[in-house]
Coordinates of C-alpha atoms and ligand atoms in Angstrom, one line a residue:
M85 CA 75.1 25.1 118.2
D86 CA 78.2 24.5 119.6
A87 CA 81.2 23.7 116.5
A88 CA 83.3 21.2 118.7
T89 CA 80.4 18.1 117.7
Q90 CA 81.2 18.9 114.7
M91 CA 85.2 19.9 114.4
P92 CA 87.5 18.0 112.4
S93 CA 90.0 16.9 114.6
H94 CA 94.0 18.2 114.1
P95 CA 97.0 15.9 113.5
N96 CA 98.9 14.2 115.9
S97 CA 101.1 16.0 117.0
V98 CA 103.1 16.6 120.0
W99 CA 101.6 20.0 119.3
A100 CA 97.0 18.7 119.9
A101 CA 98.5 16.5 122.3
T102 CA 100.4 18.8 125.0
A103 CA 97.9 22.4 124.5
N104 CA 96.0 24.3 126.6
P105 CA 91.9 23.6 125.9
R106 CA 90.4 25.1 122.9
S107 CA 88.4 27.7 123.6
N108 CA 83.7 27.2 122.9
L109 CA 83.9 28.7 119.8
P110 CA 80.3 29.5 117.3
C111 CA 80.2 27.9 113.9
L112 CA 78.0 30.8 111.8
E113 CA 74.2 30.0 112.0
D114 CA 72.5 33.8 111.1
D115 CA 73.4 35.8 107.9
I116 CA 75.4 38.5 109.8
E117 CA 77.0 41.8 108.6
T118 CA 80.3 43.1 109.2
E119 CA 83.1 45.7 107.8
V120 CA 85.8 43.5 106.6
A121 CA 85.1 39.5 106.8
I122 CA 88.4 36.6 107.0
I123 CA 88.7 34.3 105.7
G124 CA 90.9 31.5 107.8
G125 CA 91.6 31.3 110.9
G126 CA 95.9 31.3 111.2
Y127 CA 98.3 34.0 112.9
S128 CA 97.6 35.9 109.0
G129 CA 94.4 35.9 109.9
L130 CA 94.2 36.3 114.1
S131 CA 96.4 38.6 113.7
T132 CA 94.6 41.3 110.8
A133 CA 91.8 41.2 113.2
H134 CA 93.6 42.1 116.0
H135 CA 95.2 44.7 114.1
L136 CA 91.9 45.8 112.5
S137 CA 90.2 46.5 115.5
K138 CA 93.1 48.3 117.5
A139 CA 92.2 50.2 113.8
G140 CA 88.5 50.6 115.0
V141 CA 87.5 48.9 111.9
D142 CA 85.2 45.9 113.0
C143 CA 85.4 42.4 111.4
V144 CA 84.9 39.2 112.0
V145 CA 86.9 35.9 111.4
I146 CA 85.4 32.6 108.9
E147 CA 87.7 29.6 110.1
A148 CA 86.8 26.6 108.1
N149 CA 87.5 23.6 111.1
D150 CA 89.5 25.5 114.3
V151 CA 91.5 28.0 114.8
G152 CA 94.9 27.2 114.3
W153 CA 93.7 23.3 112.0
G154 CA 96.4 24.8 109.5
A155 CA 99.8 25.0 109.4
S156 CA 99.4 27.9 112.4
G157 CA 98.9 24.8 115.1
R158 CA 101.1 22.3 114.4
N159 CA 104.9 24.1 112.9
G160 CA 107.9 24.3 114.4
G161 CA 106.9 27.7 116.5
M162 CA 110.8 29.3 115.2
A163 CA 110.2 32.4 114.0
V164 CA 113.2 33.4 112.7
L165 CA 115.3 36.2 111.5
R166 CA 116.1 36.2 108.5
Y167 CA 114.3 34.7 105.2
K168 CA 114.5 31.3 102.8
K169 CA 116.9 33.5 100.9
G170 CA 120.2 35.2 103.5
F171 CA 120.8 39.0 103.4
S172 CA 123.8 39.1 101.4
E173 CA 121.7 36.6 98.4
L174 CA 118.6 39.7 98.5
A175 CA 121.2 42.3 98.8
T176 CA 122.6 40.9 95.1
L177 CA 119.2 40.3 93.6
Y178 CA 117.5 43.2 95.1
G179 CA 120.1 46.0 96.5
D180 CA 121.1 47.1 99.6
E181 CA 118.2 49.2 100.4
T182 CA 115.3 46.6 99.2
T183 CA 117.4 44.3 101.7
H184 CA 118.0 47.0 104.4
G185 CA 113.9 47.1 104.7
L186 CA 113.7 43.3 104.7
Y187 CA 115.9 43.3 107.2
R188 CA 113.4 45.7 109.3
L189 CA 110.5 44.1 108.2
V190 CA 111.9 40.5 109.7
M191 CA 112.5 42.2 112.8
E192 CA 109.8 43.8 113.1
A193 CA 107.8 40.7 112.3
V194 CA 109.2 39.1 115.9
D195 CA 109.0 42.2 117.7
T196 CA 105.0 41.7 116.4
L197 CA 104.1 38.6 117.7
E198 CA 105.9 39.4 121.2
G199 CA 104.2 41.9 121.4
I200 CA 100.4 40.1 120.8
V201 CA 101.6 37.4 123.4
R202 CA 102.5 40.5 125.7
E203 CA 99.5 42.0 124.7
Y204 CA 96.9 38.7 125.9
S205 CA 99.2 38.1 128.0
I206 CA 99.3 34.9 125.9
D207 CA 100.4 31.4 127.9
C208 CA 102.7 30.0 124.3
G209 CA 105.4 29.6 126.1
F210 CA 107.4 32.5 124.4
S211 CA 110.5 33.2 124.5
R212 CA 114.0 34.1 122.8
Y213 CA 115.8 31.1 122.8
G214 CA 117.7 31.9 119.4
H215 CA 117.9 30.1 116.3
I216 CA 120.4 28.4 114.6
T217 CA 121.2 27.9 110.8
A218 CA 122.9 24.9 110.8
A219 CA 125.2 24.9 107.8
N220 CA 125.3 22.3 104.7
G221 CA 129.1 21.9 103.8
R222 CA 131.5 25.0 103.4
K223 CA 129.9 27.3 100.0
S224 CA 126.9 26.8 103.0
V225 CA 129.5 28.7 105.7
E226 CA 130.7 30.9 103.5
S227 CA 127.5 32.6 102.7
L228 CA 126.1 32.8 106.1
E229 CA 129.3 34.5 106.9
A230 CA 128.5 37.2 104.0
D231 CA 125.7 37.4 105.7
I232 CA 127.2 38.3 108.8
A233 CA 129.3 40.6 107.1
W234 CA 125.3 42.7 105.1
L235 CA 124.4 42.6 108.7
A236 CA 126.8 44.6 110.3
R237 CA 128.1 46.6 107.0
R238 CA 125.0 47.8 105.6
A239 CA 122.5 47.5 108.6
G240 CA 125.5 47.9 111.6
D241 CA 123.6 45.3 113.7
H242 CA 125.8 42.6 115.0
G243 CA 123.4 40.5 116.2
A244 CA 124.6 37.2 115.0
R245 CA 127.6 35.8 115.3
M246 CA 128.9 32.5 113.7
L247 CA 129.1 29.7 115.2
D248 CA 132.6 27.5 113.9
A249 CA 132.5 23.7 114.6
R250 CA 133.5 23.5 117.7
E251 CA 131.0 24.7 119.0
M252 CA 128.5 23.8 116.5
R253 CA 129.2 20.3 118.4
Q254 CA 128.8 21.9 121.7
M255 CA 125.6 24.0 121.6
V256 CA 123.8 21.1 119.0
G257 CA 125.3 17.7 120.1
T258 CA 126.3 16.9 117.0
S259 CA 129.4 16.6 114.1
V260 CA 127.4 17.0 110.9
Y261 CA 127.4 20.4 111.2
P262 CA 131.0 22.7 109.7
G263 CA 129.1 25.9 111.2
G264 CA 126.5 27.8 111.6
Y265 CA 124.5 31.3 112.3
L266 CA 123.4 31.9 115.3
D267 CA 120.9 34.5 115.9
P268 CA 120.0 35.3 120.0
R269 CA 117.1 37.2 119.8
A270 CA 114.7 34.5 117.6
G271 CA 111.5 33.3 119.2
G272 CA 110.2 30.8 119.4
V273 CA 106.9 28.7 120.9
H274 CA 104.4 26.3 121.7
P275 CA 102.2 27.5 118.3
L276 CA 99.0 25.7 118.6
N277 CA 98.8 27.3 122.1
Y278 CA 99.7 30.6 121.1
A279 CA 96.6 30.5 117.3
R280 CA 94.3 28.7 120.6
G281 CA 95.6 31.7 122.7
L282 CA 95.3 35.0 120.2
G283 CA 91.7 33.0 118.8
A284 CA 90.8 33.4 122.9
A285 CA 91.7 36.6 123.2
L286 CA 89.7 38.1 120.3
H287 CA 86.8 36.8 121.2
G288 CA 87.1 37.5 124.6
K289 CA 87.2 41.0 123.3
G290 CA 84.3 40.5 121.1
I291 CA 85.4 39.9 117.6
P292 CA 83.4 37.2 116.1
I293 CA 85.0 34.2 115.4
Y294 CA 83.4 31.7 113.7
V295 CA 84.6 27.6 113.1
S296 CA 83.6 24.4 111.9
S297 CA 82.4 27.5 108.5
P298 CA 84.0 26.6 105.4
V299 CA 83.7 30.1 102.8
E300 CA 82.3 27.6 100.0
S301 CA 81.3 30.5 98.2
M302 CA 82.7 35.1 98.1
E303 CA 80.7 37.0 94.9
R304 CA 79.6 40.7 94.5
D305 CA 76.6 41.8 95.8
H306 CA 75.6 45.7 96.4
G307 CA 78.8 47.2 96.4
G308 CA 80.1 45.1 99.2
M309 CA 80.7 41.4 99.3
V310 CA 78.6 37.9 99.9
L311 CA 79.7 34.6 101.4
S312 CA 78.4 32.1 101.6
T313 CA 78.7 29.3 104.6
R314 CA 76.9 26.0 105.2
R315 CA 74.4 27.4 107.6
G316 CA 75.2 31.2 107.4
R317 CA 76.3 34.5 105.5
V318 CA 79.3 36.9 106.0
Y319 CA 78.0 40.7 104.2
A320 CA 81.1 42.3 104.5
K321 CA 82.2 45.5 103.7
K322 CA 85.5 44.1 102.5
V323 CA 86.7 40.2 102.7
V324 CA 90.4 39.7 103.3
V325 CA 91.9 35.6 101.9
T326 CA 94.2 34.2 104.6
T327 CA 93.6 30.6 103.6
N328 CA 98.0 30.4 102.2
A329 CA 98.9 26.8 102.1
Y330 CA 94.7 25.6 102.9
T331 CA 93.4 28.5 100.0
D332 CA 92.6 25.2 97.9
L333 CA 89.6 24.1 99.9
M334 CA 86.7 25.4 98.5
P335 CA 87.4 27.6 94.8
L336 CA 86.9 31.0 96.0
G337 CA 86.5 32.2 91.8
T338 CA 90.2 33.5 93.4
N339 CA 93.2 32.7 90.9
L340 CA 94.8 33.2 94.3
A341 CA 95.5 29.7 94.7
R342 CA 97.7 29.1 91.0
R343 CA 99.5 32.0 92.5
I344 CA 101.3 29.1 95.0
V345 CA 102.4 25.2 94.7
P346 CA 101.2 24.0 98.5
V347 CA 103.9 21.9 99.6
S348 CA 104.0 19.3 102.9
T349 CA 106.4 19.1 105.5
S350 CA 106.8 16.4 108.3
V351 CA 107.2 16.7 111.8
L352 CA 108.5 13.8 114.4
A353 CA 108.3 13.6 118.2
T354 CA 110.4 11.2 120.3
A355 CA 109.8 10.3 123.4
P356 CA 111.3 11.6 126.4
L357 CA 114.4 11.5 126.5
P358 CA 116.4 10.0 129.8
S359 CA 117.7 13.1 130.9
E360 CA 121.8 12.7 130.8
L361 CA 121.1 12.0 126.6
A362 CA 118.7 14.9 125.9
S363 CA 121.2 17.7 127.7
S364 CA 123.6 16.2 124.8
I365 CA 121.2 17.7 122.2
L366 CA 120.6 21.4 122.0
P367 CA 121.1 22.5 126.2
Q368 CA 120.8 26.7 125.7
G369 CA 118.0 25.0 124.2
Q370 CA 118.4 27.4 120.3
L371 CA 115.9 26.6 117.3
V372 CA 117.5 25.1 114.5
T373 CA 117.3 25.3 110.8
D374 CA 120.2 23.5 108.2
N375 CA 120.6 25.1 105.2
R376 CA 119.9 22.8 102.8
H377 CA 117.1 23.4 99.7
L378 CA 115.2 20.3 101.5
V379 CA 115.2 21.6 104.4
N380 CA 115.7 19.8 108.1
Y381 CA 115.0 21.6 111.3
F382 CA 114.4 20.9 115.1
R383 CA 114.3 21.8 118.7
M384 CA 114.2 20.3 121.8
L385 CA 110.9 20.8 123.4
P386 CA 109.8 20.7 127.4
G387 CA 109.6 17.8 128.7
N388 CA 112.2 16.5 126.3
R389 CA 112.0 15.1 123.7
L390 CA 112.9 16.0 120.3
L391 CA 111.1 17.8 117.0
Y392 CA 112.4 16.7 114.2
G393 CA 111.1 18.8 110.5
G394 CA 111.9 18.1 107.5
R395 CA 110.3 17.4 103.6
G396 CA 107.0 15.1 103.3
D397 CA 105.3 14.0 100.2
I398 CA 105.4 16.1 97.5
T399 CA 101.9 15.0 96.8
G400 CA 101.0 15.2 100.1
K401 CA 99.6 12.1 101.1
E402 CA 101.5 11.5 104.4
S403 CA 103.4 8.3 103.3
P404 CA 105.1 5.4 105.7
D405 CA 108.1 5.6 103.7
I406 CA 108.1 9.3 104.1
Y407 CA 108.7 9.2 108.2
R408 CA 110.9 6.4 107.7
G409 CA 113.0 9.2 105.4
L410 CA 112.6 11.3 107.7
H411 CA 114.0 9.2 110.6
S412 CA 117.1 8.1 109.1
M413 CA 117.5 11.4 108.8
L414 CA 117.7 11.8 112.7
V415 CA 119.3 9.6 113.1
S416 CA 122.5 10.8 110.9
T417 CA 122.3 13.9 112.5
F418 CA 121.9 12.2 116.3
P419 CA 123.4 8.6 115.8
A420 CA 122.5 8.2 119.5
L421 CA 118.9 8.7 119.2
K422 CA 118.6 5.5 116.7
D423 CA 116.7 3.8 119.2
T424 CA 114.4 6.4 120.7
A425 CA 110.8 5.4 120.0
I426 CA 109.0 8.0 118.3
E427 CA 105.9 8.7 120.1
F428 CA 103.8 11.4 117.2
H429 CA 104.3 12.8 114.0
W430 CA 102.5 14.5 111.8
S431 CA 102.3 16.7 107.9
G432 CA 101.0 19.8 107.4
K433 CA 101.3 22.4 103.9
V434 CA 103.7 25.2 103.7
A435 CA 102.7 27.3 100.6
V436 CA 105.9 27.9 99.1
T437 CA 106.3 30.9 95.8
L438 CA 109.0 32.5 93.4
D439 CA 110.8 33.7 94.1
D440 CA 110.7 32.4 98.1
F441 CA 108.4 35.6 99.4
P442 CA 104.8 35.7 100.5
H443 CA 102.5 38.6 99.2
F444 CA 100.1 40.5 101.0
G445 CA 97.7 42.8 98.6
K446 CA 94.1 43.6 96.6
L447 CA 92.6 41.1 93.9
G448 CA 90.8 44.7 92.7
E449 CA 89.0 47.3 95.3
K450 CA 87.0 45.0 97.9
I451 CA 89.5 41.5 98.6
F452 CA 92.9 41.2 100.4
Y453 CA 95.0 38.5 100.8
S454 CA 97.9 37.2 101.8
V455 CA 99.6 33.8 101.6
G456 CA 102.6 32.2 100.1
Y457 CA 104.8 32.3 103.7
G458 CA 106.9 29.1 103.1
G459 CA 108.0 27.7 106.1
R460 CA 108.9 31.6 107.6
G461 CA 105.6 32.3 108.9
V462 CA 106.0 32.1 112.4
A463 CA 107.0 35.8 112.1
L464 CA 105.9 37.6 109.9
T465 CA 102.1 36.3 109.2
N466 CA 102.2 38.3 112.8
L467 CA 103.5 40.8 110.2
L468 CA 101.5 40.9 107.3
G469 CA 98.1 41.0 109.3
K470 CA 99.6 43.6 110.8
L471 CA 100.1 45.5 107.1
L472 CA 97.6 44.3 105.6
A473 CA 95.1 46.1 107.9
R474 CA 96.5 49.3 107.2
L475 CA 96.1 48.6 103.7
V476 CA 92.7 47.7 104.4
C477 CA 92.2 50.8 106.1
G478 CA 93.4 53.0 102.5
E479 CA 97.0 53.4 103.8
A480 CA 100.4 53.2 101.3
V481 CA 102.3 50.1 102.6
D482 CA 105.6 49.3 101.7
A483 CA 107.1 46.1 102.2
G484 CA 109.5 45.6 98.5
P485 CA 109.5 42.3 97.1
M486 CA 106.7 41.3 99.4
N487 CA 103.7 43.8 98.0
K488 CA 105.4 45.0 95.3
G489 CA 107.2 41.7 93.7
R490 CA 105.3 39.9 90.9
F491 CA 103.0 37.3 91.4
N492 CA 101.7 35.9 89.4
P493 CA 99.9 32.6 89.0
I494 CA 102.8 29.5 88.2
F495 CA 103.2 29.0 84.2
M496 CA 101.1 25.5 83.5
H497 CA 100.6 24.9 87.3
R498 CA 98.7 22.0 86.9
L499 CA 101.9 20.6 86.3
R500 CA 103.5 21.2 89.8
I501 CA 103.5 17.6 91.0
P502 CA 106.0 16.0 88.4
G503 CA 107.8 19.5 88.4
M504 CA 107.9 19.4 92.4
Q505 CA 108.6 16.7 92.2
M506 CA 111.5 17.3 90.0
V507 CA 113.1 20.3 91.7
A508 CA 113.4 18.1 94.5
G509 CA 115.6 15.6 92.4
Y510 CA 118.0 18.4 91.3
Y511 CA 117.6 20.1 95.4
G512 CA 118.5 16.8 96.8
L513 CA 121.1 15.9 94.1
L514 CA 122.4 19.4 95.3
D515 CA 122.2 19.1 99.1
K516 CA 124.1 15.9 99.2
M517 CA 127.1 17.3 96.3
E518 CA 127.4 20.8 98.8
R519 CA 128.1 18.8 102.0
Q520 CA 130.6 16.6 100.3
A521 CA 132.0 19.6 99.1
Ligands
FAD676 C1 104.4 21.0 109.7 C2 105.7 22.8 109.6 C3 106.3 23.3 110.2 C4 106.8 24.8 110.0 N1 107.2 25.9 110.4 C5 107.1 26.6 110.6 C6 109.0 27.8 111.1 O1 109.5 26.5 112.8 N2 108.6 28.3 111.7 C7 107.8 29.1 110.5 O2 108.2 30.5 110.7 N3 107.2 28.3 109.4 C8 107.0 27.3 109.8 N4 106.2 26.9 109.7 C9 105.0 27.3 108.2 C10 103.8 28.5 109.1 O3 103.8 27.7 110.1 C11 102.7 28.9 108.0 O4 103.9 29.4 107.0 C12 102.2 29.8 109.1 O5 101.2 29.4 110.2 C13 100.6 29.7 107.6 O6 99.8 30.9 109.1 P1 98.2 31.7 108.0 O7 97.2 31.3 109.1 O8 98.8 32.2 106.3 O9 97.9 29.7 107.3 P2 97.6 28.6 108.4 O10 97.8 28.6 109.3 O11 97.4 27.0 107.1 O12 95.4 29.0 108.2 C14 95.0 29.1 106.8 C15 93.2 29.0 107.3 O13 92.8 29.0 106.6 C16 91.3 27.9 106.1 N5 90.9 27.8 105.8 C17 91.4 27.6 104.3 N6 89.7 27.5 103.7 C18 88.7 28.1 103.5 C19 87.3 28.8 103.6 N7 87.1 27.8 102.4 N8 87.0 29.1 104.1 C20 87.0 29.3 106.4 N9 88.0 28.7 106.4 C21 89.4 27.7 105.3 C22 92.1 26.6 107.2 O14 91.0 25.7 107.8 C23 93.1 27.1 108.5 O15 93.3 26.9 109.5 C24 105.7 24.9 109.3 C25 104.5 24.7 108.4 C26 104.1 23.7 109.0 C27 102.9 22.9 108.1

């Protein structure tokens, strides 16, 4: 059966409006057998399938909605060469050696994304646009300078550099930032086209991808696992769960949903800007994330639209207030856009962890997972898919805190919404104080 007839729609994003057509993928209608069943058709699941198939392992992907329906098809498309915490802070927390390993891994993450795009000639606008981490005040400038110093001293890497307030004005087109950290090697994609392109490439290689097929239960069976969907079952030797912030769509009997906190992030895209105005904002095309605790991110899109994202509603609802708040942040950054129409707004969920790292690993011998990317999954999902595939094949993998760190269910998880409300209030205050310092 063609799954398109029962496909839940993608959000009303600028990405969905400008995406390449989706492939005609089936939904699961039979009982099938495979070595590895991957639950979730976002970047993590698709990258795992790509790397497993390269290792000669038979696998299938089972997706509840559509390929790229989750965060993978609706994000900012920024493949950033930093973690949420800067290198200098990581070195203080984990030591130089571990941080050096993490630095190499994040570099490899963007290379892996680029390698997949090139291997399948995926039409997703991948380019090394460069990424600016915009400082929110003096303290933030100092911490970014410390990252540059750490990179040079400990990794011999001189690829990133600081921008002063004048360069920020020229390169970003706003005077609100006292400085920034530019890494010209960071990449960008059209996120939904990357997900669709990779899904189509894998399907073309003969890797079965079933859409509109939510996995409703996962049980052990005769030394393997059985996944049940509405119309068919998958008998697999091993299962990989890559449902990230959408892990609670179905209770699959793991405690993964309690190890992460799903947090909503919302995005606006303007109408096309007049060319003179457009050329005053990010004239060299870099992607930007600011260094606030409650992060904002933005980039110019083909067709002279500005995409601007930030905090969403904590309860996950899409309230007009959230988009109004985001619009006022946009206007305070770019006052000239006060009267510019907003043509698209949408939201999605990221999965936050206590240590700000994604985590991957095993639950027993047969279930593998990767979750918890926060706002840093565009590149890292590609890497963790590769590392997960190695783990599934029985190789030893060391990705520092991402698979050796503590990753337990969060204490009092059921109170996460009031908890997040308190944290967000506190972070908002810190951001204000840091901007004024
Ligand atoms: C608005 C927004 C902006 C972002 N911007 C950036 C950015 O610029 N840079 C960056 O690095 N990161 C960004 N992120 C984060 C990034 O998009 C994610 O980290 C990444 O896409 C996660 O990919 P994933 O494959 O792990 O999960 P997802 O893409 O969320 O995929 C999970 C999939 O699992 C499926 N699923 C769930 N339950 C079941 C079930 N029971 N059966 C079958 N399927 C199931 C869902 O339908 C979903 O498609 C952003 C996220 C959002 C929401």
